[in-house]
Short mmCIF file of C-alpha atoms and ligand atoms in Angstrom, two decimals:
data_model
loop_
_atom_site.label_atom_id
_atom_site.label_comp_id
_atom_site.label_asym_id
_atom_site.label_seq_id
_atom_site.Cartn_x
_atom_site.Cartn_y
_atom_site.Cartn_z
CA MET A 121 86.03 80.06 93.70
CA THR A 122 84.76 82.39 96.28
CA ILE A 123 86.93 84.59 98.47
CA PRO A 124 86.74 83.47 102.12
CA ARG A 125 84.75 85.80 104.11
CA ARG A 126 86.37 88.37 106.68
CA SER A 127 84.27 86.60 109.38
CA SER A 128 86.31 83.27 108.51
CA PHE A 129 89.58 84.85 109.76
CA PRO A 130 90.56 85.51 113.29
CA LYS A 131 89.01 88.56 114.82
CA GLY A 132 90.88 91.41 113.94
CA PHE A 133 92.80 90.17 111.09
CA THR A 134 93.96 93.06 108.69
CA PHE A 135 93.22 93.33 105.27
CA GLY A 136 95.19 95.62 103.09
CA ALA A 137 96.48 96.43 99.50
CA ALA A 138 100.09 97.38 98.79
CA THR A 139 102.01 99.52 96.25
CA ALA A 140 105.65 101.03 96.05
CA ALA A 141 106.23 104.56 95.58
CA TYR A 142 108.41 104.31 92.33
CA GLN A 143 105.98 101.98 90.98
CA ILE A 144 103.01 104.42 91.29
CA GLU A 145 103.81 108.08 92.15
CA GLY A 146 105.52 109.61 89.14
CA HIS A 147 108.96 110.41 89.75
CA LYS A 148 109.17 113.46 87.77
CA PHE A 149 106.98 115.44 90.42
CA GLY A 150 107.79 116.90 93.70
CA GLY A 151 111.53 117.33 93.50
CA ALA A 152 112.73 113.79 93.42
CA GLY A 153 115.99 112.86 92.82
CA SER A 154 117.25 110.47 89.87
CA SER A 155 117.41 106.74 91.18
CA HIS A 156 119.24 103.97 89.94
CA TRP A 157 115.80 102.72 88.18
CA ASP A 158 115.97 105.71 85.98
CA SER A 159 119.17 104.97 84.47
CA PHE A 160 118.49 101.27 84.39
CA ALA A 161 115.55 101.91 82.59
CA ALA A 162 117.40 104.47 80.34
CA THR A 163 119.71 101.75 79.26
CA PRO A 164 118.33 99.73 76.29
CA GLY A 165 117.57 96.01 76.82
CA ASN A 166 116.77 96.39 80.57
CA VAL A 167 113.12 97.21 80.62
CA VAL A 168 110.35 96.31 78.30
CA ARG A 169 109.90 99.44 75.93
CA ARG A 170 112.66 101.13 77.91
CA GLU A 171 109.68 102.47 80.25
CA ASP A 172 110.40 104.29 83.32
CA GLY A 173 108.74 105.64 86.49
CA ALA A 174 108.69 109.28 85.44
CA LEU A 175 104.72 109.45 85.22
CA ALA A 176 103.53 105.96 86.35
CA CYS A 177 100.17 106.21 87.90
CA ASP A 178 100.44 109.74 88.74
CA HIS A 179 99.63 108.93 92.34
CA TYR A 180 101.44 111.86 93.30
CA HIS A 181 98.42 114.25 91.98
CA ARG A 182 95.71 111.34 92.46
CA TRP A 183 96.17 109.93 95.74
CA GLU A 184 93.22 111.39 97.02
CA ALA A 185 91.08 109.45 94.72
CA ASP A 186 93.32 106.40 95.06
CA LEU A 187 92.84 106.16 98.82
CA ASP A 188 89.18 106.86 98.42
CA LEU A 189 89.11 103.60 96.38
CA ILE A 190 91.05 101.72 99.20
CA ARG A 191 88.55 102.75 101.58
CA ASP A 192 85.50 101.74 99.33
CA GLY A 193 87.16 98.51 98.81
CA GLY A 194 86.38 97.91 102.69
CA PHE A 195 90.11 97.49 103.43
CA ASP A 196 91.64 98.29 106.94
CA ALA A 197 94.94 99.18 105.86
CA TYR A 198 97.17 100.55 103.15
CA ARG A 199 100.96 99.32 102.73
CA PHE A 200 103.02 102.06 101.02
CA SER A 201 106.59 103.10 100.67
CA THR A 202 108.68 106.11 101.09
CA SER A 203 110.86 106.97 97.89
CA ARG A 204 114.48 107.36 99.32
CA ALA A 205 115.22 109.16 96.15
CA ARG A 206 112.28 111.65 96.79
CA VAL A 207 113.16 112.25 100.26
CA MET A 208 116.75 112.81 99.83
CA PRO A 209 117.41 113.47 96.26
CA ASP A 210 121.25 113.40 96.57
CA GLY A 211 121.46 110.53 99.13
CA ARG A 212 121.77 112.89 101.92
CA THR A 213 119.96 116.35 101.84
CA VAL A 214 116.35 116.39 102.75
CA ASN A 215 113.77 117.72 100.20
CA PRO A 216 111.16 119.07 102.21
CA GLU A 217 108.55 118.75 99.33
CA GLY A 218 109.16 114.96 99.62
CA LEU A 219 108.33 114.68 103.27
CA ASP A 220 105.41 117.00 102.80
CA PHE A 221 103.93 114.38 100.18
CA TYR A 222 103.96 111.77 102.53
CA ASP A 223 102.76 113.78 105.72
CA ARG A 224 99.61 114.63 103.27
CA LEU A 225 99.42 111.05 102.30
CA VAL A 226 99.37 109.39 105.67
CA ASP A 227 96.86 112.22 107.27
CA GLY A 228 94.41 111.35 104.08
CA MET A 229 94.68 107.54 105.29
CA GLY A 230 93.68 108.80 108.78
CA ALA A 231 90.93 110.80 107.60
CA ARG A 232 89.57 107.84 105.87
CA GLY A 233 90.04 105.26 108.56
CA LEU A 234 92.88 103.41 107.00
CA ARG A 235 95.71 102.18 109.04
CA PRO A 236 99.17 103.05 107.61
CA PHE A 237 101.87 100.45 106.99
CA LEU A 238 105.17 101.71 105.76
CA THR A 239 107.93 100.43 103.82
CA LEU A 240 110.80 102.59 104.11
CA TYR A 241 112.89 101.43 101.27
CA HIS A 242 111.47 99.84 98.19
CA TRP A 243 114.30 100.08 95.87
CA ASP A 244 114.64 103.42 94.35
CA LEU A 245 118.14 104.12 95.32
CA PRO A 246 119.41 107.87 94.73
CA SER A 247 121.60 107.88 91.59
CA ALA A 248 124.03 109.99 93.94
CA LEU A 249 124.36 107.00 96.03
CA ALA A 250 124.58 104.28 93.05
CA ASP A 251 127.72 106.51 91.82
CA HIS A 252 129.64 105.35 94.84
CA GLY A 253 128.75 101.66 94.40
CA GLY A 254 125.18 101.49 95.77
CA TRP A 255 124.62 98.62 98.13
CA MET A 256 128.15 97.36 97.32
CA ASN A 257 129.23 100.17 99.43
CA ARG A 258 128.47 99.95 103.24
CA ASP A 259 128.19 103.63 103.29
CA THR A 260 124.65 103.01 101.47
CA ALA A 261 123.45 101.15 104.88
CA LEU A 262 124.97 103.51 107.04
CA ARG A 263 122.95 106.40 105.31
CA PHE A 264 119.82 104.11 105.37
CA ALA A 265 119.54 104.76 108.98
CA ASP A 266 119.62 108.53 108.52
CA PHE A 267 116.75 108.32 105.91
CA ALA A 268 115.15 105.88 108.33
CA GLU A 269 115.19 108.85 111.11
CA VAL A 270 114.16 111.50 108.95
CA VAL A 271 111.02 109.69 107.38
CA MET A 272 109.90 108.67 110.86
CA ALA A 273 110.43 112.09 112.54
CA ARG A 274 107.91 113.44 110.21
CA ILE A 275 105.11 110.69 109.77
CA GLY A 276 106.24 107.95 112.34
CA ASP A 277 103.62 108.94 114.96
CA ARG A 278 100.86 107.80 112.73
CA ILE A 279 102.25 104.64 111.16
CA GLU A 280 100.94 101.45 112.50
CA ARG A 281 103.90 99.25 111.44
CA THR A 282 107.21 100.10 109.78
CA ALA A 283 109.26 97.84 107.61
CA THR A 284 112.90 98.96 106.92
CA ILE A 285 113.31 97.17 103.61
CA ASN A 286 111.48 95.68 100.82
CA GLU A 287 112.77 92.03 99.49
CA PRO A 288 116.57 92.25 100.20
CA TRP A 289 117.02 89.23 97.81
CA CYS A 290 115.84 91.24 94.96
CA VAL A 291 117.65 94.44 96.15
CA SER A 292 121.01 92.20 96.13
CA TRP A 293 121.00 88.64 94.42
CA LEU A 294 118.43 89.51 91.49
CA SER A 295 119.91 92.71 91.01
CA HIS A 296 123.78 92.18 91.63
CA TYR A 297 124.14 88.44 90.33
CA LEU A 298 121.15 87.84 88.07
CA GLY A 299 121.31 91.30 86.61
CA GLU A 300 117.30 91.64 86.30
CA GLN A 301 116.92 94.59 88.25
CA ALA A 302 119.05 97.85 88.79
CA PRO A 303 121.86 98.19 88.79
CA GLY A 304 121.75 95.06 86.56
CA LEU A 305 125.04 93.41 87.48
CA ARG A 306 125.98 90.14 87.30
CA ASP A 307 128.87 89.66 89.58
CA ILE A 308 129.18 87.02 92.49
CA ARG A 309 131.41 89.64 94.67
CA ALA A 310 128.78 92.51 94.18
CA ALA A 311 125.99 90.18 94.97
CA ALA A 312 127.71 89.04 98.32
CA ARG A 313 128.42 92.56 99.43
CA ALA A 314 124.96 93.89 98.38
CA MET A 315 123.49 91.03 100.36
CA HIS A 316 125.27 91.66 103.62
CA HIS A 317 124.96 95.55 103.38
CA VAL A 318 121.13 95.48 102.86
CA GLN A 319 120.94 93.18 105.80
CA LEU A 320 123.10 95.68 107.65
CA ALA A 321 120.99 98.63 106.40
CA HIS A 322 118.04 96.89 107.92
CA GLY A 323 119.69 96.37 111.23
CA LEU A 324 121.17 99.86 111.42
CA GLY A 325 117.53 101.08 110.84
CA VAL A 326 115.83 99.05 113.81
CA GLU A 327 118.70 99.85 116.12
CA ARG A 328 118.44 103.59 115.09
CA LEU A 329 114.42 103.73 115.28
CA ARG A 330 114.43 101.80 118.32
CA GLY A 331 116.65 104.31 119.96
CA LEU A 332 114.29 107.10 119.02
CA GLY A 333 111.51 105.31 120.82
CA HIS A 334 109.87 104.14 117.61
CA ASP A 335 108.11 100.50 117.82
CA ASN A 336 106.24 97.93 115.61
CA LEU A 337 109.57 97.62 113.40
CA GLY A 338 109.96 94.96 111.06
CA ILE A 339 111.24 93.80 107.67
CA VAL A 340 109.76 92.37 104.53
CA LEU A 341 111.24 89.45 103.06
CA ASN A 342 110.47 87.46 99.70
CA PHE A 343 110.14 83.75 99.80
CA ALA A 344 110.02 81.09 97.32
CA ASP A 345 109.09 77.45 98.11
CA ILE A 346 111.95 75.54 96.63
CA LEU A 347 111.42 72.22 95.41
CA PRO A 348 113.52 69.58 93.59
CA PHE A 349 113.34 68.58 89.90
CA GLY A 350 113.63 64.76 90.34
CA GLU A 351 115.43 62.81 92.63
CA GLY A 352 118.53 63.10 94.49
CA GLN A 353 118.57 67.00 94.54
CA GLU A 354 118.94 67.62 98.34
CA LYS A 355 122.11 69.61 97.45
CA ALA A 356 120.52 71.78 94.81
CA VAL A 357 117.46 72.39 96.89
CA ALA A 358 119.43 73.35 100.13
CA THR A 359 121.75 75.76 98.16
CA ALA A 360 118.77 77.55 96.11
CA ASP A 361 116.78 77.72 99.51
CA ALA A 362 119.74 79.07 101.37
CA ILE A 363 120.06 81.98 98.81
CA ASN A 364 116.48 82.81 98.19
CA ASN A 365 115.30 82.27 101.72
CA GLY A 366 117.36 81.41 104.48
CA PHE A 367 120.40 84.07 104.18
CA PHE A 368 117.64 86.66 104.87
CA ILE A 369 115.51 85.38 107.33
CA GLU A 370 118.12 83.37 109.32
CA SER A 371 120.42 86.39 109.83
CA VAL A 372 117.55 88.45 111.04
CA SER A 373 116.13 86.07 113.30
CA LYS A 374 119.58 84.31 114.59
CA GLY A 375 122.32 86.26 113.64
CA THR A 376 123.80 83.60 111.25
CA TYR A 377 124.05 83.07 107.58
CA PRO A 378 123.25 79.40 106.32
CA GLU A 379 126.39 77.34 105.39
CA ALA A 380 124.92 76.32 102.18
CA ALA A 381 125.25 80.20 101.24
CA LEU A 382 128.48 80.88 102.96
CA GLU A 383 129.99 78.09 100.91
CA GLY A 384 130.02 80.31 97.91
CA LEU A 385 129.69 83.68 99.29
CA GLU A 386 131.95 83.99 101.98
CA PRO A 387 135.03 84.87 100.07
CA HIS A 388 133.33 87.73 98.79
CA LEU A 389 131.61 89.07 102.06
CA PRO A 390 133.25 92.26 103.31
CA GLU A 391 135.96 91.99 106.02
CA ASN A 392 134.80 91.29 109.53
CA TRP A 393 131.29 90.67 108.53
CA GLN A 394 130.87 88.68 111.42
CA ASP A 395 130.90 91.95 113.61
CA ASP A 396 127.59 93.09 111.80
CA MET A 397 125.89 90.20 112.65
CA ALA A 398 124.63 91.17 116.13
CA THR A 399 123.11 94.46 114.57
CA ILE A 400 121.45 92.58 111.69
CA SER A 401 119.62 90.28 114.31
CA THR A 402 118.31 93.30 116.57
CA PRO A 403 115.02 92.18 117.61
CA ILE A 404 112.15 92.91 115.33
CA ASP A 405 108.51 93.12 116.52
CA TRP A 406 106.89 91.53 113.08
CA LEU A 407 107.72 89.86 109.96
CA GLY A 408 106.52 90.76 106.57
CA VAL A 409 106.37 87.67 104.04
CA ASN A 410 105.78 88.45 100.23
CA TYR A 411 104.89 85.27 98.55
CA TYR A 412 104.23 84.67 94.64
CA SER A 413 105.34 81.19 93.49
CA ARG A 414 107.56 78.23 93.80
CA GLY A 415 110.76 77.30 92.21
CA ILE A 416 111.89 73.81 91.06
CA VAL A 417 115.72 73.38 91.01
CA SER A 418 118.30 70.66 90.01
CA ALA A 419 121.93 70.72 90.04
CA ASP A 420 123.87 72.14 87.11
CA PRO A 421 127.43 70.76 87.43
CA ASP A 422 128.94 72.88 84.50
CA ALA A 423 127.69 75.91 86.03
CA PRO A 424 129.72 78.19 88.60
CA TRP A 425 128.61 78.20 92.10
CA PRO A 426 125.55 77.98 93.07
CA ALA A 427 125.63 75.33 90.44
CA THR A 428 121.77 75.12 90.03
CA LYS A 429 119.32 75.80 87.51
CA GLY A 430 115.57 76.33 87.44
CA HIS A 431 112.69 74.22 85.71
CA GLU A 432 109.39 75.35 84.38
CA GLY A 433 106.71 73.63 86.23
CA PRO A 434 103.53 71.90 85.28
CA LEU A 435 100.92 74.22 87.19
CA PRO A 436 98.77 76.84 85.53
CA LYS A 437 100.80 80.07 85.23
CA THR A 438 100.03 84.09 85.77
CA GLN A 439 100.94 86.46 83.22
CA MET A 440 104.52 86.67 84.64
CA GLY A 441 104.72 82.96 83.89
CA TRP A 442 104.91 82.29 87.69
CA GLU A 443 103.15 78.95 88.63
CA ILE A 444 99.96 79.46 90.72
CA TYR A 445 100.77 77.50 93.99
CA PRO A 446 98.91 78.64 97.09
CA GLU A 447 100.10 75.63 99.16
CA GLY A 448 103.58 77.12 99.01
CA LEU A 449 102.19 80.12 101.03
CA SER A 450 100.81 78.01 103.84
CA ASN A 451 104.32 75.98 103.85
CA LEU A 452 106.39 79.03 104.26
CA LEU A 453 104.17 80.97 106.69
CA ALA A 454 104.22 77.67 108.64
CA ARG A 455 107.72 77.34 108.53
CA MET A 456 108.79 80.91 109.57
CA ALA A 457 106.86 80.24 112.86
CA ARG A 458 108.37 76.83 113.36
CA ASP A 459 111.96 77.57 112.42
CA TYR A 460 112.52 81.34 112.78
CA VAL A 461 110.20 83.58 114.24
CA GLY A 462 107.89 81.70 116.56
CA ALA A 463 104.96 83.83 117.99
CA LEU A 464 105.69 87.03 116.17
CA PRO A 465 103.13 88.70 114.38
CA ILE A 466 103.51 87.69 110.56
CA TYR A 467 101.89 89.58 107.95
CA VAL A 468 101.56 88.61 104.19
CA THR A 469 102.46 92.08 102.88
CA GLU A 470 102.68 90.97 99.04
CA ASN A 471 100.70 88.43 97.13
CA GLY A 472 98.91 88.73 93.78
CA MET A 473 98.96 87.86 90.24
CA ALA A 474 99.48 89.61 86.74
CA TRP A 475 97.14 88.90 84.06
CA ALA A 476 96.36 90.69 80.68
CA ASP A 477 93.40 92.46 81.70
CA GLU A 478 91.25 94.35 79.45
CA ILE A 479 88.11 96.60 79.75
CA VAL A 480 85.02 95.02 78.29
CA ASP A 481 82.04 97.07 78.32
CA GLY A 482 83.32 99.30 81.10
CA ALA A 483 84.12 96.49 83.34
CA VAL A 484 87.24 94.39 83.85
CA PRO A 485 86.21 90.60 84.34
CA ASP A 486 89.32 89.13 85.84
CA THR A 487 87.70 85.80 87.42
CA GLU A 488 91.14 84.44 87.42
CA ARG A 489 92.64 87.09 90.07
CA THR A 490 89.50 86.38 92.19
CA SER A 491 90.35 82.60 92.29
CA TYR A 492 93.89 83.39 92.82
CA ILE A 493 92.90 85.52 95.96
CA ALA A 494 90.67 82.85 97.12
CA GLY A 495 93.13 79.96 97.07
CA HIS A 496 95.85 82.27 98.76
CA PHE A 497 93.51 83.49 101.57
CA ASP A 498 92.66 79.71 102.18
CA ALA A 499 96.36 79.12 102.40
CA ALA A 500 96.75 81.88 104.93
CA ARG A 501 94.03 80.38 107.08
CA ASP A 502 95.70 77.22 106.64
CA ALA A 503 99.04 78.36 107.92
CA ILE A 504 97.13 80.02 110.95
CA GLU A 505 95.94 76.49 111.71
CA ARG A 506 99.38 75.08 111.46
CA GLY A 507 100.65 77.50 114.08
CA ALA A 508 101.65 80.82 112.31
CA ASN A 509 100.43 84.01 113.88
CA VAL A 510 99.62 85.50 110.76
CA GLN A 511 97.72 88.90 111.48
CA GLY A 512 97.08 90.34 108.22
CA PHE A 513 97.15 90.05 104.64
CA PHE A 514 97.89 92.74 101.84
CA TYR A 515 97.14 92.27 98.02
CA TRP A 516 99.83 93.10 95.37
CA SER A 517 98.85 95.68 94.02
CA LEU A 518 96.25 98.13 94.40
CA LEU A 519 96.89 99.28 90.98
CA ASP A 520 98.24 98.24 87.77
CA ASN A 521 101.60 99.79 87.92
CA TYR A 522 105.34 99.98 86.70
CA GLU A 523 106.30 96.36 87.13
CA TRP A 524 110.13 97.19 86.90
CA ALA A 525 112.16 95.46 84.42
CA TRP A 526 108.51 94.60 82.86
CA GLY A 527 107.52 98.37 82.53
CA TYR A 528 103.66 98.77 82.48
CA GLU A 529 102.97 95.39 80.54
CA LYS A 530 102.19 93.36 83.53
CA ARG A 531 98.97 94.04 85.41
CA PHE A 532 98.86 93.22 89.05
CA GLY A 533 96.22 95.58 90.10
CA LEU A 534 92.78 95.24 91.78
CA ILE A 535 92.18 98.42 89.58
CA HIS A 536 92.77 98.74 85.86
CA VAL A 537 94.77 101.80 85.13
CA ASP A 538 94.67 103.09 81.50
CA PHE A 539 98.43 104.31 80.83
CA GLU A 540 97.23 106.62 78.47
CA THR A 541 94.41 108.58 80.24
CA LEU A 542 95.59 107.40 83.75
CA GLU A 543 91.82 106.43 84.21
CA ARG A 544 91.10 103.93 87.15
CA THR A 545 88.54 101.06 86.60
CA PRO A 546 88.01 98.67 89.56
CA LYS A 547 88.12 95.06 88.22
CA GLY A 548 85.93 92.31 89.14
CA SER A 549 88.32 91.10 91.92
CA TYR A 550 88.09 94.31 93.62
CA PHE A 551 84.46 94.01 93.98
CA ALA A 552 84.83 90.22 94.93
CA LEU A 553 87.05 91.23 97.67
CA GLN A 554 84.79 94.20 98.68
CA ALA A 555 81.97 91.44 99.18
CA ALA A 556 84.23 89.06 101.11
CA LEU A 557 85.52 91.90 103.28
CA SER A 558 82.00 93.29 104.00
CA GLY A 559 81.48 90.88 106.98
C1 FCB B 883 107.68 92.15 94.17
C2 FCB B 883 108.06 93.39 94.57
C3 FCB B 883 106.70 94.31 94.06
C4 FCB B 883 106.23 93.97 92.66
C5 FCB B 883 106.00 92.37 92.74
C6 FCB B 883 105.17 91.79 91.75
O1 FCB B 883 109.04 91.34 94.40
O2 FCB B 883 108.21 93.70 95.96
O3 FCB B 883 107.53 95.68 93.80
O4 FCB B 883 106.96 93.99 91.82
O5 FCB B 883 107.20 91.62 93.18
#
């Protein structure tokens, strides 16, 4: 499949690549403090080969060459994140070296004509805050607003669009109920509190930044298209959809949590949670949508709430085992516009695939990834026709990187990284995108 050309999208459509701080920078450099990902990774059984982000792609030192690659790929914009543990190593005191790094990075984007899209928080919580309960503690949300202010005071003047938090569902449910990411808890009460506090952090962040005169503020949510396994699974679908999708988008856009989620979560939410809903729904200027796959669910009457289970689907899968289902992206973008955000600008802030890429005669022939991108670009165009105001698309990810609990095993990059030598080799998909973006 050929990637649709730039000219087949609306004029001014933004094409970019995305990364996140802990996954690429190298956490041992520049005075970054310990994060809960360091301790999660240091605990046997959590991360493949117990790998962590200490060195990662050494982007901390190689950022100029990495930005050159983004520019040379023909991209318009770069989505990056600021490490909370780098900027505030103990959760409260500013590390000037950390801010200096992001200042250089943003200037480097400007020098190359790349427009900066910032995500303030992409998962690297300072251990000092984790020690006090992390996202289970309301204080972590309050301190997020301070962090947001500090970062934006330094680089906000050059940022095109700012997202508060990346993927609250992963920060909370995946990490506190399913136990798959830091801090690796499996506790419904911890999950409910984290879900609420991460939403509150977003709202407090928007309020604070807006008050300081910043604009173009949004949030990045991850969505899965939830489908039934067999007949009569309406309740299971509604519950799974409420936990994965509804809880986050409905609270941000309407100030309510879906009934199907409250059914199990309400007893565990912090006292007087309703009083925070106005803050959580402080108006935003844009929505970021991360999309990878669909979910197929049925009821599991023997399991505790939410009493659902997932099923493997029949479609071709990526290296993550995720089904390739571009229609899901179109469905979700159209649904966001129709049911939640109306004409608000929407960006696909992440979409991409992992594959077991190898270098063959100096090149990386990843035709699967090129087809994947083609299918999902088509889906984005389809969503525009269905009425969604989609204004941009960021491929995840620029580089092969630290894929969280999967360590360095899963390769999502447009650019191959040799984790021994740290050498970068653009893959076939990088060149295919370069050609598509050239006109
Ligand atoms: C998303 C994360 C991103 C990356 C991709 C594959 O959930 O935001 O950091 O891990 O998945």
